[in-house]
PDB file of C-alpha atoms in Angstrom:
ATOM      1  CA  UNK A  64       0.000   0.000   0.000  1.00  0.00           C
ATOM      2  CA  UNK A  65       2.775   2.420   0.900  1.00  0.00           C
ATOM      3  CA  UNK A  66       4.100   2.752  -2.934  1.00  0.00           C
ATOM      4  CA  UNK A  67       0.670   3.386  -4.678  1.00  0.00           C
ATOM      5  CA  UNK A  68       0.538   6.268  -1.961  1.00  0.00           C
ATOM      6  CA  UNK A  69       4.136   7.122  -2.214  1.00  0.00           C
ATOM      7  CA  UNK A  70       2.886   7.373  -6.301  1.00  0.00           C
ATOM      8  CA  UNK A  71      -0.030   9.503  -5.783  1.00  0.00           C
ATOM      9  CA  UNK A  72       1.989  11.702  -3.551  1.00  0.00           C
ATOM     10  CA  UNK A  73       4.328  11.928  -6.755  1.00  0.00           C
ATOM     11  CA  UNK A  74       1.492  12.532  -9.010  1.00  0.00           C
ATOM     12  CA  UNK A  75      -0.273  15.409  -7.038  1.00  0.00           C
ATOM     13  CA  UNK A  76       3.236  17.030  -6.496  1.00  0.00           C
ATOM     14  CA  UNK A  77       4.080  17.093  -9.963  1.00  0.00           C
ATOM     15  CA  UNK A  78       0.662  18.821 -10.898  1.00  0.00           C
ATOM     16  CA  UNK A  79       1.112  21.081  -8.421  1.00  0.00           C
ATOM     17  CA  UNK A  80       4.388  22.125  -9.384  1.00  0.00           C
ATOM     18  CA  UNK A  81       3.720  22.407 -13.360  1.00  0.00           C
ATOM     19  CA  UNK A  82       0.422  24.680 -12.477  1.00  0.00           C
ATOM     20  CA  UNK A  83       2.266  27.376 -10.376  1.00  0.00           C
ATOM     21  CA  UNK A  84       2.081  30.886 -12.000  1.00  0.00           C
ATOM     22  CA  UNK A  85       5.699  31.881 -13.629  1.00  0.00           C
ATOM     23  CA  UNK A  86       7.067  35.314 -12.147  1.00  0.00           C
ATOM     24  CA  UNK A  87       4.367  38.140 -13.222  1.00  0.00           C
ATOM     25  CA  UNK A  88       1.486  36.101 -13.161  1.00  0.00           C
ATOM     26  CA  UNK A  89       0.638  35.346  -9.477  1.00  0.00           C
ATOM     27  CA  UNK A  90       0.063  39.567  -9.461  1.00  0.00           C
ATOM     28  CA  UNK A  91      -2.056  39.089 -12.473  1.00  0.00           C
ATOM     29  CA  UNK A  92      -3.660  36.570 -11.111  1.00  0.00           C
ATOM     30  CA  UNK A  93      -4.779  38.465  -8.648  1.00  0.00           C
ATOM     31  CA  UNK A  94      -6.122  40.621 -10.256  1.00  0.00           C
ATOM     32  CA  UNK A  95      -8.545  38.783 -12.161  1.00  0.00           C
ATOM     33  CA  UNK A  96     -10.421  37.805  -8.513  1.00  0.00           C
ATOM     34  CA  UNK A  97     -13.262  39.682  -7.785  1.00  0.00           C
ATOM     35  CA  UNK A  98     -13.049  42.898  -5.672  1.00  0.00           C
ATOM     36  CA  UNK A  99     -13.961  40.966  -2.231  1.00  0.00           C
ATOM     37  CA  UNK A 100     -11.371  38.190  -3.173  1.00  0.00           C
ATOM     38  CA  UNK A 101      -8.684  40.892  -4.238  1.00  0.00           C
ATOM     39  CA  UNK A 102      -9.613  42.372  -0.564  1.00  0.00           C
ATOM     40  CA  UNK A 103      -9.350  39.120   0.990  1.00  0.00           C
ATOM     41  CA  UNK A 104      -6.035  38.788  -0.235  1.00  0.00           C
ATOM     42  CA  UNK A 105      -4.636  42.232   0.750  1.00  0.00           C
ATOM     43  CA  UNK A 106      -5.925  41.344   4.205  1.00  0.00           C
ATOM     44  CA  UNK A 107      -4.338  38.275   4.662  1.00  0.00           C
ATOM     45  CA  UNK A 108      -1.441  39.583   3.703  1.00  0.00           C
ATOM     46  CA  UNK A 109      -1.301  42.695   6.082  1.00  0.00           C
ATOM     47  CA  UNK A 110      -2.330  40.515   8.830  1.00  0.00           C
ATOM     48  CA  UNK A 111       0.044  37.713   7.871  1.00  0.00           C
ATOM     49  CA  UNK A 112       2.303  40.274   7.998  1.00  0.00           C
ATOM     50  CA  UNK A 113       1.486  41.099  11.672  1.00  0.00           C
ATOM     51  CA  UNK A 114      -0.182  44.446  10.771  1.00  0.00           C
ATOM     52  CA  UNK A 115      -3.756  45.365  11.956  1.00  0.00           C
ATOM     53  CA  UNK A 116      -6.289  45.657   9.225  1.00  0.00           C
ATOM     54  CA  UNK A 117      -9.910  45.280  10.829  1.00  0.00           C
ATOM     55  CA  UNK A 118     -11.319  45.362   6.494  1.00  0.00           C
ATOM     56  CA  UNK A 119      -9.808  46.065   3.416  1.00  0.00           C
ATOM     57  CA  UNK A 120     -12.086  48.684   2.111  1.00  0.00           C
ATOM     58  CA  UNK A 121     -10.028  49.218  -1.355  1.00  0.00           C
ATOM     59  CA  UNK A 122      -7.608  47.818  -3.462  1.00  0.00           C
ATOM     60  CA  UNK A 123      -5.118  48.975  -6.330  1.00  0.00           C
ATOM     61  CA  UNK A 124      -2.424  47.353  -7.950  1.00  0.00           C
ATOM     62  CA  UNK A 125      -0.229  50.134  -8.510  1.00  0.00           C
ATOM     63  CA  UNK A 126       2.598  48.829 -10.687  1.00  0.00           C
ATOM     64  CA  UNK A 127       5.599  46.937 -10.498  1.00  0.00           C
ATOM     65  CA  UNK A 128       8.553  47.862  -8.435  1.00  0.00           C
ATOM     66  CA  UNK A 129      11.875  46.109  -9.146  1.00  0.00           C
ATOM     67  CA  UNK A 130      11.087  42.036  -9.417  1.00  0.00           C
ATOM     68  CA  UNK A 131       7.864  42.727  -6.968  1.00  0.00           C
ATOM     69  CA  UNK A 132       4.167  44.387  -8.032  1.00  0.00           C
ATOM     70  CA  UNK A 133       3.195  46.638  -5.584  1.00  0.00           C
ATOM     71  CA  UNK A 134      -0.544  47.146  -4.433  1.00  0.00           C
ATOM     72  CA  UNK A 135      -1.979  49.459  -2.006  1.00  0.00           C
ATOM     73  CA  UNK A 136      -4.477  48.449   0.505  1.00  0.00           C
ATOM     74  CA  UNK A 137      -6.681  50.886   2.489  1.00  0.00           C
ATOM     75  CA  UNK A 138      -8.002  49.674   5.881  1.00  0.00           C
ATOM     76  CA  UNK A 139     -10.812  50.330   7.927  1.00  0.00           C
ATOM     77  CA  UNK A 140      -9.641  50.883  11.706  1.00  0.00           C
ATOM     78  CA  UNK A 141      -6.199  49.826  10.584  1.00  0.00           C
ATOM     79  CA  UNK A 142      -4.417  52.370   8.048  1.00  0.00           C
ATOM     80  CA  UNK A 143      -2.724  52.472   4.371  1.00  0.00           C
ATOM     81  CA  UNK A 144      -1.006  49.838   3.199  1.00  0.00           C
ATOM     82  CA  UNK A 145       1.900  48.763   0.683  1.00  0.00           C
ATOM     83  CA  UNK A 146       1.899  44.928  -0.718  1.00  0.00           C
ATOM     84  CA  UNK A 147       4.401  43.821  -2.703  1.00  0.00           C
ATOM     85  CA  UNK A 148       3.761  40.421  -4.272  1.00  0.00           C
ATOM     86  CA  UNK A 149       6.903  38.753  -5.353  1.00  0.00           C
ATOM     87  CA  UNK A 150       7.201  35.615  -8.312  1.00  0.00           C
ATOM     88  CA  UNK A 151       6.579  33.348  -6.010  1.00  0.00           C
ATOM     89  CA  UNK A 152       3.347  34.773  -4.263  1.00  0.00           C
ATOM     90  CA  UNK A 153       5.053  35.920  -1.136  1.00  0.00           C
ATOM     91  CA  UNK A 154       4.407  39.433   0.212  1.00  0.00           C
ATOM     92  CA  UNK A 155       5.855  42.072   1.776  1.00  0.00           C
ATOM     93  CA  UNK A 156       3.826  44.344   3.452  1.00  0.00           C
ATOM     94  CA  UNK A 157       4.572  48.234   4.301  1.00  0.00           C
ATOM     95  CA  UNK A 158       2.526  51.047   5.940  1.00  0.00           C
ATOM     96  CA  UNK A 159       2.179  53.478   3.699  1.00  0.00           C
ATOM     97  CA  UNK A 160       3.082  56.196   6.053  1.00  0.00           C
ATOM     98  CA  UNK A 161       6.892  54.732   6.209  1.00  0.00           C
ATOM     99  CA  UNK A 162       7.344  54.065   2.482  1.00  0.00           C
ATOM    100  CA  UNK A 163       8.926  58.121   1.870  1.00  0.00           C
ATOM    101  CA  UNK A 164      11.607  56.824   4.425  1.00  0.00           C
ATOM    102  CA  UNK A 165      12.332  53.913   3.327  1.00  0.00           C
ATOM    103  CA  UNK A 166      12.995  55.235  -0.016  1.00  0.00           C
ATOM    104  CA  UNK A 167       9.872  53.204  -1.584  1.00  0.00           C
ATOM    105  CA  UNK A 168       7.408  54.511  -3.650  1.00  0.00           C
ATOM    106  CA  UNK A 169       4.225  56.045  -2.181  1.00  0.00           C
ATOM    107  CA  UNK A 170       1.165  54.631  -2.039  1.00  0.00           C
ATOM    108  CA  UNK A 171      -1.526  55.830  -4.580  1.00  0.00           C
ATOM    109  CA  UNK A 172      -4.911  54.867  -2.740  1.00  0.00           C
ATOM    110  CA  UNK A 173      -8.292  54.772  -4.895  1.00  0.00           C
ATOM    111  CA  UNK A 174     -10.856  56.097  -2.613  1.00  0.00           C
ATOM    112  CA  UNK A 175     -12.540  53.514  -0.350  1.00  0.00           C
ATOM    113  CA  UNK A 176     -15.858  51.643  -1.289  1.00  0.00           C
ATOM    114  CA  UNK A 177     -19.146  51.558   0.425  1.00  0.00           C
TER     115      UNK A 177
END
């Protein structure tokens, strides 16, 4: 019994590993989710990130910045945030208010949804 598992294991692996997104894509696909997926995202993120972001109100994928996309998240009860989403889905999270001193670009927020 152990190698027909040992075989699936190897079967499931490899078609995980020849659907994952190549380096642009994960952003893009992103951005194809619907507006309360691309704000579930952004909030995951942030929190995974060990920010506080009680909703993500808005979303905007600003542009790319070096091998990273950046997207700005803006927060109810929780502030302005900076994503970046690397190739391989990671992300880096930022408050917007500390991106002029880090040297990073600043966040363009769209204006928040009802």
């Amino acid at each position: 019994m152990r190698p027909l598992l040992a075989s699936l294991l190897l079967i499931v692996t490899s078609s995980a590993v020849a659907t994952v997104p190549a380096a642009q894509n994960y952003s893009d696909q992103v951005a194809k989710l619907s507006d309360i997926q691309q704000r579930a995202v952004m909030r995951r993120a942030i929190l995974d990130g060990g920010q506080y972001c009680r909703q993500v109100l808005s979303t905007h994928r600003q542009g790319p910045y070096k091998n990273l996309v950046m997207w700005t998240a803006h927060c109810a009860k929780g502030g302005d945030y900076a994503v970046y989403i690397g190739p391989d889905g990671s992300a880096q999270v930022r408050p917007c208010a500390d991106l002029a001193k880090l040297k990073l670009p600043v966040c363009q927020l769209p204006p928040a949804r009802p």
